[in-house]
XYZ file of C-alpha atoms in Angstrom:
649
model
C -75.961 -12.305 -6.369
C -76.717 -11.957 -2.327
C -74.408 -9.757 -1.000
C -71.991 -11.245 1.511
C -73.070 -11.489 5.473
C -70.886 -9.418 7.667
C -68.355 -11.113 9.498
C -66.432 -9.932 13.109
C -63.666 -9.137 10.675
C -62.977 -5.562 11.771
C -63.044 -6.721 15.225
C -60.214 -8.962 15.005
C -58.674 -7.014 12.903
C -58.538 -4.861 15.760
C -57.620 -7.468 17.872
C -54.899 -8.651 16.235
C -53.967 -4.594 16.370
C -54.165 -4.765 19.918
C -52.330 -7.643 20.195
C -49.496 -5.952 17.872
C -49.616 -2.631 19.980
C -48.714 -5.372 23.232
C -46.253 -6.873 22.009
C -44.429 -4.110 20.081
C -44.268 -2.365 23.655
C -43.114 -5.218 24.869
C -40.634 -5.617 22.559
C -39.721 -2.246 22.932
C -39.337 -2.637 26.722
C -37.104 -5.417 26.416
C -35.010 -4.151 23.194
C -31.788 -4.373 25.373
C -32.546 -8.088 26.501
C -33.456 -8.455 23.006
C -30.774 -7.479 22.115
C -28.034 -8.930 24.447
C -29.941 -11.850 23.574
C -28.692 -11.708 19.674
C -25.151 -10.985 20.375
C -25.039 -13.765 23.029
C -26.188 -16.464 20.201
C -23.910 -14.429 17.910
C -20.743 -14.782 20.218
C -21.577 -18.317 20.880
C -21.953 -19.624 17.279
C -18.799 -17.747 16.413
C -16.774 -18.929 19.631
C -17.905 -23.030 18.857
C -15.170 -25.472 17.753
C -17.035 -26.305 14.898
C -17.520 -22.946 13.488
C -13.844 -21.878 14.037
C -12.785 -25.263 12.131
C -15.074 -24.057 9.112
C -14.619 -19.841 8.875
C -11.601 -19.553 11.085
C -12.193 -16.560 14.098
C -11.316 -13.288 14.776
C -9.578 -11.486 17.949
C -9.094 -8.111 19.277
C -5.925 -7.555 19.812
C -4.873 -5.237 22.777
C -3.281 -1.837 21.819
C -2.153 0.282 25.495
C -3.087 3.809 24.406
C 0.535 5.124 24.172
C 0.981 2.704 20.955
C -2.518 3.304 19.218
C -1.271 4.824 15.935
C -2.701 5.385 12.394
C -0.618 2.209 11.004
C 0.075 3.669 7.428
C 2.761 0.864 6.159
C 3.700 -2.901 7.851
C 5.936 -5.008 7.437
C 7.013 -8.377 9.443
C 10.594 -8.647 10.249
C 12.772 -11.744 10.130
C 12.538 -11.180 14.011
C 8.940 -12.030 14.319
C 8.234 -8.633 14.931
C 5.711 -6.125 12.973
C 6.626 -2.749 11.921
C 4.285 -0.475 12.125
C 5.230 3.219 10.305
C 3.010 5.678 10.563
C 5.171 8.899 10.122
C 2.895 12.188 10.566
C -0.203 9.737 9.727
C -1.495 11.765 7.460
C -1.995 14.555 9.914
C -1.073 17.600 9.102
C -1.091 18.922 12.988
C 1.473 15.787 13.357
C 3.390 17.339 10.339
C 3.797 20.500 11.258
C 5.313 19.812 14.782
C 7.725 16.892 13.573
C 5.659 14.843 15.428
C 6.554 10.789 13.275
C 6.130 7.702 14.765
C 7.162 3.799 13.962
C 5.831 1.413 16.514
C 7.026 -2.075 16.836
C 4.555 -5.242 17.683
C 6.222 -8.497 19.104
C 3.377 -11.664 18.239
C 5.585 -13.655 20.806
C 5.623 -11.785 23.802
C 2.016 -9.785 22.858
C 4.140 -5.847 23.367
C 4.936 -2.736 21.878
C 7.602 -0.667 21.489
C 8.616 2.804 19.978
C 11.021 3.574 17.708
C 12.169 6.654 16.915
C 10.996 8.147 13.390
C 13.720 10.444 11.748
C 11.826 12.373 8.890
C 7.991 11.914 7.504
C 8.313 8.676 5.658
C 4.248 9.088 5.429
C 2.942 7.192 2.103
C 7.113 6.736 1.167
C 8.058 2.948 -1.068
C 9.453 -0.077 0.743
C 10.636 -3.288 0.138
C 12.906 -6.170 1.878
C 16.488 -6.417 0.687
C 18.737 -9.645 0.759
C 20.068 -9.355 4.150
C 16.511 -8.705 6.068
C 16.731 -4.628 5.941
C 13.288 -2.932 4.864
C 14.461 -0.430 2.249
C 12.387 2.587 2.816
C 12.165 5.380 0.552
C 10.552 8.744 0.055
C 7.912 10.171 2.028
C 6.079 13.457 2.625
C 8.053 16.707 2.202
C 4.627 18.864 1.910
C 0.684 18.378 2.571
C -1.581 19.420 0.057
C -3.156 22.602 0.231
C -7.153 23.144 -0.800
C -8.093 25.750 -3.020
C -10.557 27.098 -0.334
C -7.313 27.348 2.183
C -4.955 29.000 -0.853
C -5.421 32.985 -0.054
C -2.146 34.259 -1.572
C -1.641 32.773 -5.366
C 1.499 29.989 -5.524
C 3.457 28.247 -8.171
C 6.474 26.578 -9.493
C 9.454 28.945 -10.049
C 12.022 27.520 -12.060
C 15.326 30.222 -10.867
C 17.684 30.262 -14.020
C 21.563 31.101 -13.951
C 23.548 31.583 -17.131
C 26.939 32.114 -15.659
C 29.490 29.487 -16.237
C 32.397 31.404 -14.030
C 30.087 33.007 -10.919
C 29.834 29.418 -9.491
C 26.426 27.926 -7.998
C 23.994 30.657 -6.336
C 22.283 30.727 -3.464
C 19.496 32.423 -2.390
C 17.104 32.601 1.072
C 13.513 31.540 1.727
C 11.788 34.943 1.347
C 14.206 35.821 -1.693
C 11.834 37.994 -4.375
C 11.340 37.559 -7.493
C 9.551 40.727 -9.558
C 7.112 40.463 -12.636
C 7.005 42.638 -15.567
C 4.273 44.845 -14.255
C 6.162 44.804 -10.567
C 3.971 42.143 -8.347
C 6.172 40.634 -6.051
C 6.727 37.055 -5.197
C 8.533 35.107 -2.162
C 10.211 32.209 -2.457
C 8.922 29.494 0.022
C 12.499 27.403 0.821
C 16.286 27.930 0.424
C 17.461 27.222 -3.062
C 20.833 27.005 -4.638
C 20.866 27.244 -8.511
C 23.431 25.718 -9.869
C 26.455 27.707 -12.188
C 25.867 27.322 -16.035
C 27.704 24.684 -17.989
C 29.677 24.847 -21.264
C 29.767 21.945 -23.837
C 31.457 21.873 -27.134
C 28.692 21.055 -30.296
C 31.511 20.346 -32.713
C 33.157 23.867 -33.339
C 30.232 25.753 -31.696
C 30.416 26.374 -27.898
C 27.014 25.942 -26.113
C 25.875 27.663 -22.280
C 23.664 25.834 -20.922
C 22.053 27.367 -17.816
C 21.963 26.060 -14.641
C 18.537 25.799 -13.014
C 16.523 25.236 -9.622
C 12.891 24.957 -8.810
C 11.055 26.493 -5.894
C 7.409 27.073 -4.628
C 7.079 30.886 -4.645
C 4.213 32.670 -3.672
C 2.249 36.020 -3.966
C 2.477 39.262 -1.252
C -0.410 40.448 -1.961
C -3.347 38.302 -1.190
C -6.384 37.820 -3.321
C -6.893 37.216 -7.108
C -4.350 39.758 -8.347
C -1.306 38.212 -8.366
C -2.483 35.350 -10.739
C -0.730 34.471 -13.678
C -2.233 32.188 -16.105
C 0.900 31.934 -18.853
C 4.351 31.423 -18.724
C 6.408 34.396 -17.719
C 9.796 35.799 -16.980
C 10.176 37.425 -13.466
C 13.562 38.876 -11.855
C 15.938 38.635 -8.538
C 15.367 41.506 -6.684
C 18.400 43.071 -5.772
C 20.402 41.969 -8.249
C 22.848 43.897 -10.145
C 24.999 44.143 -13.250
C 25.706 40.933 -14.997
C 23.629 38.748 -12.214
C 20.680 40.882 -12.875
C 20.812 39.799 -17.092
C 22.117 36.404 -15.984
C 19.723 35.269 -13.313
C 16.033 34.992 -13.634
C 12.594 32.903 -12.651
C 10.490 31.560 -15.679
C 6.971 29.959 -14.223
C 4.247 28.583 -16.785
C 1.614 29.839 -14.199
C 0.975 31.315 -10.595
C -2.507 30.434 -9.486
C -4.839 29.657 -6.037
C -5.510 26.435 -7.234
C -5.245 22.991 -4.970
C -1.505 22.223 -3.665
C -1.148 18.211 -4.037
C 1.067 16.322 -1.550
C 5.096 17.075 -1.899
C 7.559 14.085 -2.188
C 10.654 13.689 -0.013
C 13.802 12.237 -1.208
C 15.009 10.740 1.557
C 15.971 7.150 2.010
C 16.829 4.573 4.893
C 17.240 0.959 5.871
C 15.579 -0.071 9.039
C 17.454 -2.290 10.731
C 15.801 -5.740 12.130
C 18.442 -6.141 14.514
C 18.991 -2.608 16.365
C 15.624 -1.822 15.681
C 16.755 1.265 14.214
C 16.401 3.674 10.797
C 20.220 3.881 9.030
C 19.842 6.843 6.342
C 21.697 5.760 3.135
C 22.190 7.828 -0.191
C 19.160 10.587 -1.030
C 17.011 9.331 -3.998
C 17.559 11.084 -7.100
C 13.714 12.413 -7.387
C 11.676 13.540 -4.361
C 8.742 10.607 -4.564
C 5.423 10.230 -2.929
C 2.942 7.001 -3.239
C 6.616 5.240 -5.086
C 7.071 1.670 -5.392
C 10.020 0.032 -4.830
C 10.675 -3.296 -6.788
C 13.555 -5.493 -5.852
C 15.471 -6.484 -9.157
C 16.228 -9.944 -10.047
C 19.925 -8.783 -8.627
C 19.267 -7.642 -5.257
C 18.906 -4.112 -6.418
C 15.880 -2.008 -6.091
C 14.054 0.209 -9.164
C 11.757 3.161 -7.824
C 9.220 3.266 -9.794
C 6.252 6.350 -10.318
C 5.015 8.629 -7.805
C 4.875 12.851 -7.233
C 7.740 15.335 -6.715
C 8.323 18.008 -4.071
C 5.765 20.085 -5.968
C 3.214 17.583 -6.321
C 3.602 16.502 -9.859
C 3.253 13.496 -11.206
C 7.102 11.876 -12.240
C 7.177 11.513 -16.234
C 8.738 8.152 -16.215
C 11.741 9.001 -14.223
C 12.568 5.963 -12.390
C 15.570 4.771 -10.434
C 18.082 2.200 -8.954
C 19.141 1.641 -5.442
C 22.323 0.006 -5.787
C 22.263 -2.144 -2.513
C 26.194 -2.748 -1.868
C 27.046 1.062 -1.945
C 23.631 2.566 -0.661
C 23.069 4.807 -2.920
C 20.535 5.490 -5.695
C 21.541 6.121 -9.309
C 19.194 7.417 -12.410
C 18.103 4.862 -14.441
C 17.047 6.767 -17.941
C 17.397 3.289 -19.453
C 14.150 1.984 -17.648
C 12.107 5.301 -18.327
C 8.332 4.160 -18.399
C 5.278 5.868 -17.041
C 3.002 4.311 -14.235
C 0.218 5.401 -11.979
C 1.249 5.930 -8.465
C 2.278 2.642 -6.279
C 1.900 0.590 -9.291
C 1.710 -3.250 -8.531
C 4.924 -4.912 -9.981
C 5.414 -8.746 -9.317
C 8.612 -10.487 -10.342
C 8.678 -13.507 -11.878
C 11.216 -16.114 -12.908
C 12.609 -14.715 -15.678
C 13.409 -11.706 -14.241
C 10.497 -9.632 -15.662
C 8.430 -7.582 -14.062
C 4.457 -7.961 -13.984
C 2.172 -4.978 -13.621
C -1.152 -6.217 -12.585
C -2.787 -2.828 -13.393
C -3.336 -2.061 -9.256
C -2.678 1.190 -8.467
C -3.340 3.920 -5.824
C -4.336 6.361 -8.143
C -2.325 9.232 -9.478
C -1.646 10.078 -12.932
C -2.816 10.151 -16.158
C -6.366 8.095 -16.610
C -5.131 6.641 -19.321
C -1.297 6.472 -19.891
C 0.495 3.250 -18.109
C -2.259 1.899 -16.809
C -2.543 -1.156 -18.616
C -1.054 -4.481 -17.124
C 1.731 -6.160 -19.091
C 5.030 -7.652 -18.676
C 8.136 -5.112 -18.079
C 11.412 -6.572 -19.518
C 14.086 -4.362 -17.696
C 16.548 -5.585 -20.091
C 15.503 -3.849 -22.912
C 12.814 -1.708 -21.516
C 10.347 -2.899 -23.390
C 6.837 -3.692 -22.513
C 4.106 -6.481 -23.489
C 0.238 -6.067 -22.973
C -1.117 -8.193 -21.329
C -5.375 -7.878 -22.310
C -8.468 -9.437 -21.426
C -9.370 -7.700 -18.474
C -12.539 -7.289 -17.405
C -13.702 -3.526 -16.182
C -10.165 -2.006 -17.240
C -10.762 0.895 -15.949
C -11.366 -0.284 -12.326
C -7.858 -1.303 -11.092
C -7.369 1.665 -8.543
C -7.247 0.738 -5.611
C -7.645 -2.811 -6.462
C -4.743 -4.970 -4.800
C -2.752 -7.912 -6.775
C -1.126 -11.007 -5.307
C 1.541 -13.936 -7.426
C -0.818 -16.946 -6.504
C 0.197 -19.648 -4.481
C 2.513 -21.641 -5.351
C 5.186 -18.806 -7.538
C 5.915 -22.104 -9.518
C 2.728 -21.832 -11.276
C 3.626 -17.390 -12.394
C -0.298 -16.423 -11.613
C -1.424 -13.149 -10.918
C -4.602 -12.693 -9.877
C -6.082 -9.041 -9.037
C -9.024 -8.881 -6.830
C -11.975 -5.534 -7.288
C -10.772 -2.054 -7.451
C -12.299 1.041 -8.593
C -13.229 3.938 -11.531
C -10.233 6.394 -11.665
C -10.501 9.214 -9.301
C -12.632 10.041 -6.167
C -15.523 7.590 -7.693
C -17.935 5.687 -5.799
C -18.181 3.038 -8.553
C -15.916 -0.106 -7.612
C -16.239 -4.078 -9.161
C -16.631 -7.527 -7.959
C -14.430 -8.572 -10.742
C -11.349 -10.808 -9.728
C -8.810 -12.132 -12.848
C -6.083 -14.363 -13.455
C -3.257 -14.063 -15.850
C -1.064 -17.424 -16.420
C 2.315 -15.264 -17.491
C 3.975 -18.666 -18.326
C 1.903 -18.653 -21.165
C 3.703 -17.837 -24.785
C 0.644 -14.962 -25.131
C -0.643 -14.726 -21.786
C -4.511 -12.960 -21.352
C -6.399 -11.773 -17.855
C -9.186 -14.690 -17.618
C -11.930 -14.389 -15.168
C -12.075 -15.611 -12.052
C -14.823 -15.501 -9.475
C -16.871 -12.631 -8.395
C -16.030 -11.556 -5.057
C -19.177 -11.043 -2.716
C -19.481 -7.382 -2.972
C -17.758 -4.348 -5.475
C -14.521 -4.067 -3.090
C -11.660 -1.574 -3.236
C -9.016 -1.460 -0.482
C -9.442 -5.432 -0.443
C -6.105 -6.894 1.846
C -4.744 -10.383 0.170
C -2.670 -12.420 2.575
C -0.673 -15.221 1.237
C -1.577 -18.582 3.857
C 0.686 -21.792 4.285
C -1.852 -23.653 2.942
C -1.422 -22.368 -0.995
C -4.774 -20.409 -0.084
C -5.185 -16.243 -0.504
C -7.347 -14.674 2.346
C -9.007 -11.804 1.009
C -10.403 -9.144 4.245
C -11.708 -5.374 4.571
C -12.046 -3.156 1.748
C -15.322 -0.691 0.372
C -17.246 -0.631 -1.892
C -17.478 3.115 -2.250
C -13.405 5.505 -2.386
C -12.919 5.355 1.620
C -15.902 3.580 2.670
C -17.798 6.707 2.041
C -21.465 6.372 0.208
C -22.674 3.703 -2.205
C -25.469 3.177 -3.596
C -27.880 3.813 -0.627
C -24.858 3.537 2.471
C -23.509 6.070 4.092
C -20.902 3.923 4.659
C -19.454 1.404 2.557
C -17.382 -1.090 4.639
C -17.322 -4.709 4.410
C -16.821 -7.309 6.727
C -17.218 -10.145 4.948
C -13.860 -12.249 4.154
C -13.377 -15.179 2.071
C -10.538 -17.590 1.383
C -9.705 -18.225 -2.540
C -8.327 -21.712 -3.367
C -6.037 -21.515 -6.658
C -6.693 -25.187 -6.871
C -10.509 -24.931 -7.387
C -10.453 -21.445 -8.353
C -13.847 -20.596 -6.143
C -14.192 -18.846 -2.601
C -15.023 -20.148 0.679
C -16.611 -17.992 3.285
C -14.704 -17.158 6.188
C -15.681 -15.556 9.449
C -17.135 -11.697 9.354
C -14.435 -9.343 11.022
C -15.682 -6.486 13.474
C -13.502 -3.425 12.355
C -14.079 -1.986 8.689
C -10.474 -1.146 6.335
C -10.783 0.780 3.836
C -8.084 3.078 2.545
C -4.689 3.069 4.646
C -5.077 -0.113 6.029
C -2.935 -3.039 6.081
C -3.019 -7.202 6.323
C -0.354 -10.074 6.933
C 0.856 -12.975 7.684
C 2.455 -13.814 11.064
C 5.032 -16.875 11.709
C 2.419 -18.853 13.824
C -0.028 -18.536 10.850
C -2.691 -15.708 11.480
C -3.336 -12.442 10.063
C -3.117 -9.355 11.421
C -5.165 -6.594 10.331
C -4.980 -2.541 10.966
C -5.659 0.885 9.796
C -7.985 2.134 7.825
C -8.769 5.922 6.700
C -12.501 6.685 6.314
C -13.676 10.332 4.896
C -16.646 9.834 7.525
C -18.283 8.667 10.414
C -20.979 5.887 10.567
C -23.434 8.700 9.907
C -22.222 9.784 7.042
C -22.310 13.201 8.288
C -19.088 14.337 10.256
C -15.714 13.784 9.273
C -13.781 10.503 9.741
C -11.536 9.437 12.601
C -8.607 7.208 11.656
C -9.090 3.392 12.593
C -6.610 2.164 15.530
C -7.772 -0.801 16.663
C -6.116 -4.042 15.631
C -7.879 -7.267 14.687
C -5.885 -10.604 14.235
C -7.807 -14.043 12.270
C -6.956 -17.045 13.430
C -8.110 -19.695 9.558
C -9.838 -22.703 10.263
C -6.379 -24.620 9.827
C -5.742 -23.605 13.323
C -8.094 -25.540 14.556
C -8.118 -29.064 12.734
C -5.377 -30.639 15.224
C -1.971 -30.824 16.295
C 0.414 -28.555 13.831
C 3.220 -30.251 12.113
C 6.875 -29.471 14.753
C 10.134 -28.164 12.582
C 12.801 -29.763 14.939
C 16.148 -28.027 13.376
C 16.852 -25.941 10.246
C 19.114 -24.560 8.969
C 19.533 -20.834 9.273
C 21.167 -20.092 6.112
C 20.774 -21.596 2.384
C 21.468 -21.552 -1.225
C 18.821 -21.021 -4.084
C 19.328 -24.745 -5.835
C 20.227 -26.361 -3.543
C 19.051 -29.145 -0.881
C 18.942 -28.839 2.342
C 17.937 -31.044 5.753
C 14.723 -30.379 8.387
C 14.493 -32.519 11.395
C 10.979 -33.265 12.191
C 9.004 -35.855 14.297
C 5.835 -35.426 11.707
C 7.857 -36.239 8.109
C 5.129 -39.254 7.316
C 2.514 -36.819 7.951
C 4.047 -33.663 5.920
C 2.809 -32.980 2.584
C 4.182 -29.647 1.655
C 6.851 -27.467 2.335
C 6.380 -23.565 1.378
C 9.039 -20.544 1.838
C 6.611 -17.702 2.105
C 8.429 -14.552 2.215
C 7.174 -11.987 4.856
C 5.234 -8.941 3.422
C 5.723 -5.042 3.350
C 2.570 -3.055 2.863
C 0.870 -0.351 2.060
C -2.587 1.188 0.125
C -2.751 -2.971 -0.252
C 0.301 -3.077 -2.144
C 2.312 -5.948 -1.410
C 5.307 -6.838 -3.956
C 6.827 -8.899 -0.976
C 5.171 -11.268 -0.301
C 5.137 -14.928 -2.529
C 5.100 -18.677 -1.367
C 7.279 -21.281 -3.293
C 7.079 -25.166 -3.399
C 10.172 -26.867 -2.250
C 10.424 -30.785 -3.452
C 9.926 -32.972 -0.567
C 12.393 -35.828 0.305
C 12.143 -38.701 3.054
C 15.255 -38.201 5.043
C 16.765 -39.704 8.534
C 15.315 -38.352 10.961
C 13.141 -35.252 8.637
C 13.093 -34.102 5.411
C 15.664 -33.115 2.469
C 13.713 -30.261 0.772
C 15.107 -28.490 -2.537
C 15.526 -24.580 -3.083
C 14.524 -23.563 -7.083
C 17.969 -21.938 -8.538
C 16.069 -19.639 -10.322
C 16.584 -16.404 -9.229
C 13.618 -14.401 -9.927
C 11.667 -16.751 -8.507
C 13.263 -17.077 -5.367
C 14.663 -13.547 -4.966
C 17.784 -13.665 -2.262
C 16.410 -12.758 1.588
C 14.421 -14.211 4.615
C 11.813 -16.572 4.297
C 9.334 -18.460 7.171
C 9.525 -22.200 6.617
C 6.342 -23.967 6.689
C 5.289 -27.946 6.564
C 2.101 -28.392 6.185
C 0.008 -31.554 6.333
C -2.756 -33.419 4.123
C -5.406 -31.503 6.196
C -3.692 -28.115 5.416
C -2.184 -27.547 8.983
C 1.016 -25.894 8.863
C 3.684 -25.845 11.359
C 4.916 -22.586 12.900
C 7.062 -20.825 10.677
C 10.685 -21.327 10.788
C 12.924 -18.119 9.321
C 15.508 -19.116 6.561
C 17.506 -17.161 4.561
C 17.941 -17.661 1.238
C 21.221 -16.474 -0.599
């Protein structure tokens, strides 16, 4: 074989270099016009009538500096307006000086306004009662503490008192307490322990003690004061009887990590005077709670930790809306993860999806199943792909509430994990044995995903990581998506929608407003873009406009009512009633960690009337619990009308 003749290969070879070397300086030299280039094209294709009729588009939304807070819980009024509660904002600085702020946002007339912020109602339960108030409960009473912070050892002290004639005790912050071998402890808070109590066991008569818990901690610094078994410790300066009748008992004393403290206090905010009314303390101090409004009107507190950071055993409550107050409710004891996701459906029941923010046991209550709070008892509901991955997964009743669907979108692996799914489910609870079945993948593994309720029976699904506070995954250093998509019960697929420009992960909020976008804010990353340097709290707010905004002239409510009754029919004047094919009440939503028990859309019937529409209210209660709704008509192209606030009774 004759070898092959050289060719000029190696000179263009190094021609072609030459040419590469040109035009990589010259793109180099240009990278900004490059550049600006890209994000022109970019802002036009996303700014173009068309595009905005297909993916819908997304706004900045003007904050002045002096209202830029770390939004933490939302809600929308049955003013139009949007609470935003941050309390300290999960800063301890903020914390420590009182420092607790609620801002309000009015859609109509694009301002702000303070309000003042009585106590630290920071990661505290919420939901809407019957007459428009946003019940809000709980709160922050301590920050957690890291072990590499802890120098002096702590722990819980439970202060005994035996005496059924001395009456209650009380005793200072900075009271000591004594071990057997003489360390010394300091109480961290004023406590009063209750007097003993005498009951008669048939011809026996029993003490039993009274008893108060307090953090206590160590003089001395350093490892010596820890205690790793339960002990009995005394009062100093007690004396005579007190000294025998009065004691601490603590299972240990150690310099491990402090969690978060639960308050205990409990208020209505006000629509109307824009203002926080304190009602009855809870009966539990509760952090990361969730409040569920009862078939009734009344609210159960469910879940969440206690002023000393421990996770509640079951220990739930009632808020008994006509007197203010809470009350136990031992009847209804039943363990859940912290701001459990509980729907209610027609019947009354109560649906856990299996969302969660995360505290508590990784195994106990953390399967989805219907609650019957009539007889406490509790039925599985299986079939759910990736089980274990419903932290910090959010939940939403589909659209219409007629049809009782749940469907839970991603979520995570218990704890600080990276690990999140794609996995969405359904669960059709009016079956007689009803089972999670899948539903489609969403784009990317997504925890923190927001789940807005639209007019049109549609769910738009925005923000959320992939990796526990858009830290790493996989090869990111951040994990933030910006991808959104609209699910469409009816076809049970996703459509794209338009990329937002802010990431949300943890702390952040979405939801509907009466002229039919979203509004989006917060978000709580444990880093910067880097990867490398703490995390700065996300205050800038973006608002989506869906592509029903831009398909034509929206359907015009005329007159309505302000005021109706569940089964009953009622009148809407309306120049559009040939061209209106559905009528939804979607009730507003109240937020938080992308829990929203709030929010639901029902189907009225639709009647041809003079002049409008006769549309019917479902009687049931549990499907349309009493309390303000936005009215929407919506026509065969799936524009709706501006929202027109009814209240339901």
């Amino acid at each position: 074989m004759k070898p092959r003749p050289r060719t000029s290969t190696p000179r263009r070879l190094l021609s072609a270099g030459i040419g590469l070397v040109v035009l990589s300086v010259l793109v180099f030299v240009n990278r900004p016009m490059v550049a600006f280039g890209a994000d022109a094209l970019h802002d036009f294709s996303i700014n173009r009538e068309s595009y905005k009729q297909k993916y819908g588009h997304w706004s900045r939304l003007p904050v002045p500096q002096g209202f830029r807070v770390n939004a933490i819980h939302a809600a929308l009024l049955n003013t139009g307006k949007v609470l935003i509660v941050a309390g300290s904002g999960n800063n301890r600085d903020n914390f420590e000086a009182g420092t607790f702020r609620t801002v309000l946002y009015d859609p109509a007339k694009d301002s702000f306004s303070e309000v003042p912020t009585p106590t630290d109602v920071f990661c505290a339960g919420h939901t809407f009662l019957p007459n428009g108030n946003l019940l809000i409960a709980g709160g922050t009473k301590s920050y957690e503490v890291l072990e590499k912070n802890i120098t002096h050892a702590a722990g819980v002290m439970k202060i005994k008192n035996e005496s059924a004639t001395g009456g209650p005790r009380a005793f200072p912050k900075g009271t000591t307490l004594l071990s057997a071998d003489g360390t010394a402890y300091r109480t961290r808070d004023d406590l009063t322990v209750p007097a003993a109590t005498t009951m008669k066991h048939g011809d026996e008569v029993m003490t039993h003690a009274g008893a108060a818990e307090v953090w206590v901690d160590a003089v001395e610094e350093g490892d010596g004061p820890i205690v790793d078994h339960p002990a009995q410790y005394t009062v100093s300066g007690l004396t005579g009887a007190d000294k025998r009748n009065i004691y601490g008992l603590a299972d240990k004393i150690t310099r491990e990590k402090q969690e978060y403290g639960g308050d205990k206090t409990s208020y209505e905010f006000d629509p109307r005077t824009e203002r926080y009314v304190r009602t009855g303390d809870m009966v539990e101090h509760r952090w990361y709670p969730t409040l569920a409004e009862m078939p009734g009107g009344d609210v159960l507190a469910v879940s969440g930790l206690d002023e000393f950071g421990r996770m509640l055993p079951g220990h739930n409550e009632r808020y008994l809306k006509d007197q203010r107050r809470w009350v136990d409710a031992p009847e209804l004891k039943r363990v859940f993860p912290t701001y459990p996701a509980l729907h209610l459906m027609k019947d009354g029941k109560l649906f856990f999806s299996g969302s969660n923010a995360g505290y508590g046991s990784d195994t106990e209550g953390r399967t989805p199943g219907l609650w019957n709070l009539k007889n406490n008892t509790f039925k599985e509901v299986p079939g759910l792909r990736d089980p274990r991955m419903t932290e910090t997964s959010s939940s939403v009743l589909l659209p219409p509430a007629q049809d009782q669907k749940v469907m839970i979108f991603g979520g995570g692996e218990v704890g600080e994990s990276a690990v999140s799914t794609a996995r969405t489910a359904v669960a059709d609870l009016d079956q007689p044995a009803p089972v999670y079945e899948p539903g489609p993948d969403l784009p990317h593994p997504a925890r923190y995903l927001s789940t807005v309720i639209l007019p049109d029976d549609t769910v738009f699904t925005t923000g959320g990581s992939s990796g526990y506070r858009g830290g790493r995954y996989g090869d990111k250093t951040r994990s933030d998506l910006f991808n959104a998509q609209i699910y469409r019960p009816g076809t049970g697929k996703f459509e794209t929608a338009a990329e937002s420009s802010v990431g949300r992960n943890y702390h952040s909020e979405a939801l509907l407003l009466p002229d039919g976008r979203v509004i989006t804010m917060g978000s709580d990353p444990l880093y910067d873009p880097s990867g490398r340097n703490p995390g700065t709290f996300e205050q800038r707010i973006e608002v989506y406009s869906p592509p029903y905004l831009f398909k034509g002239d929206r359907p015009v409510i005329g007159g309505a009512p302000e005021a109706v009754q569940r089964g009953t029919t009622f009148a809407v004047a309306t120049p559009d009633a040939g061209r209106v094919r559905t009528a939804r009440l979607v009730r507003p939503s109240a937020v938080t960690h992308v829990t929203d028990l709030d929010q639901r859309s029902v189907a009225l019937d639709i009647t041809p009337a003079t002049g409008g529409l006769a549309l019917s209210v479902p009687k049931a209660r549990g499907l349309v619990p009493s309390g303000w709704y936005m009215l929407f008509l919506t026509d065969a192209e799936g524009v709706p009308s501006v929202g027109r606030w009814i209240r339901v009774r």
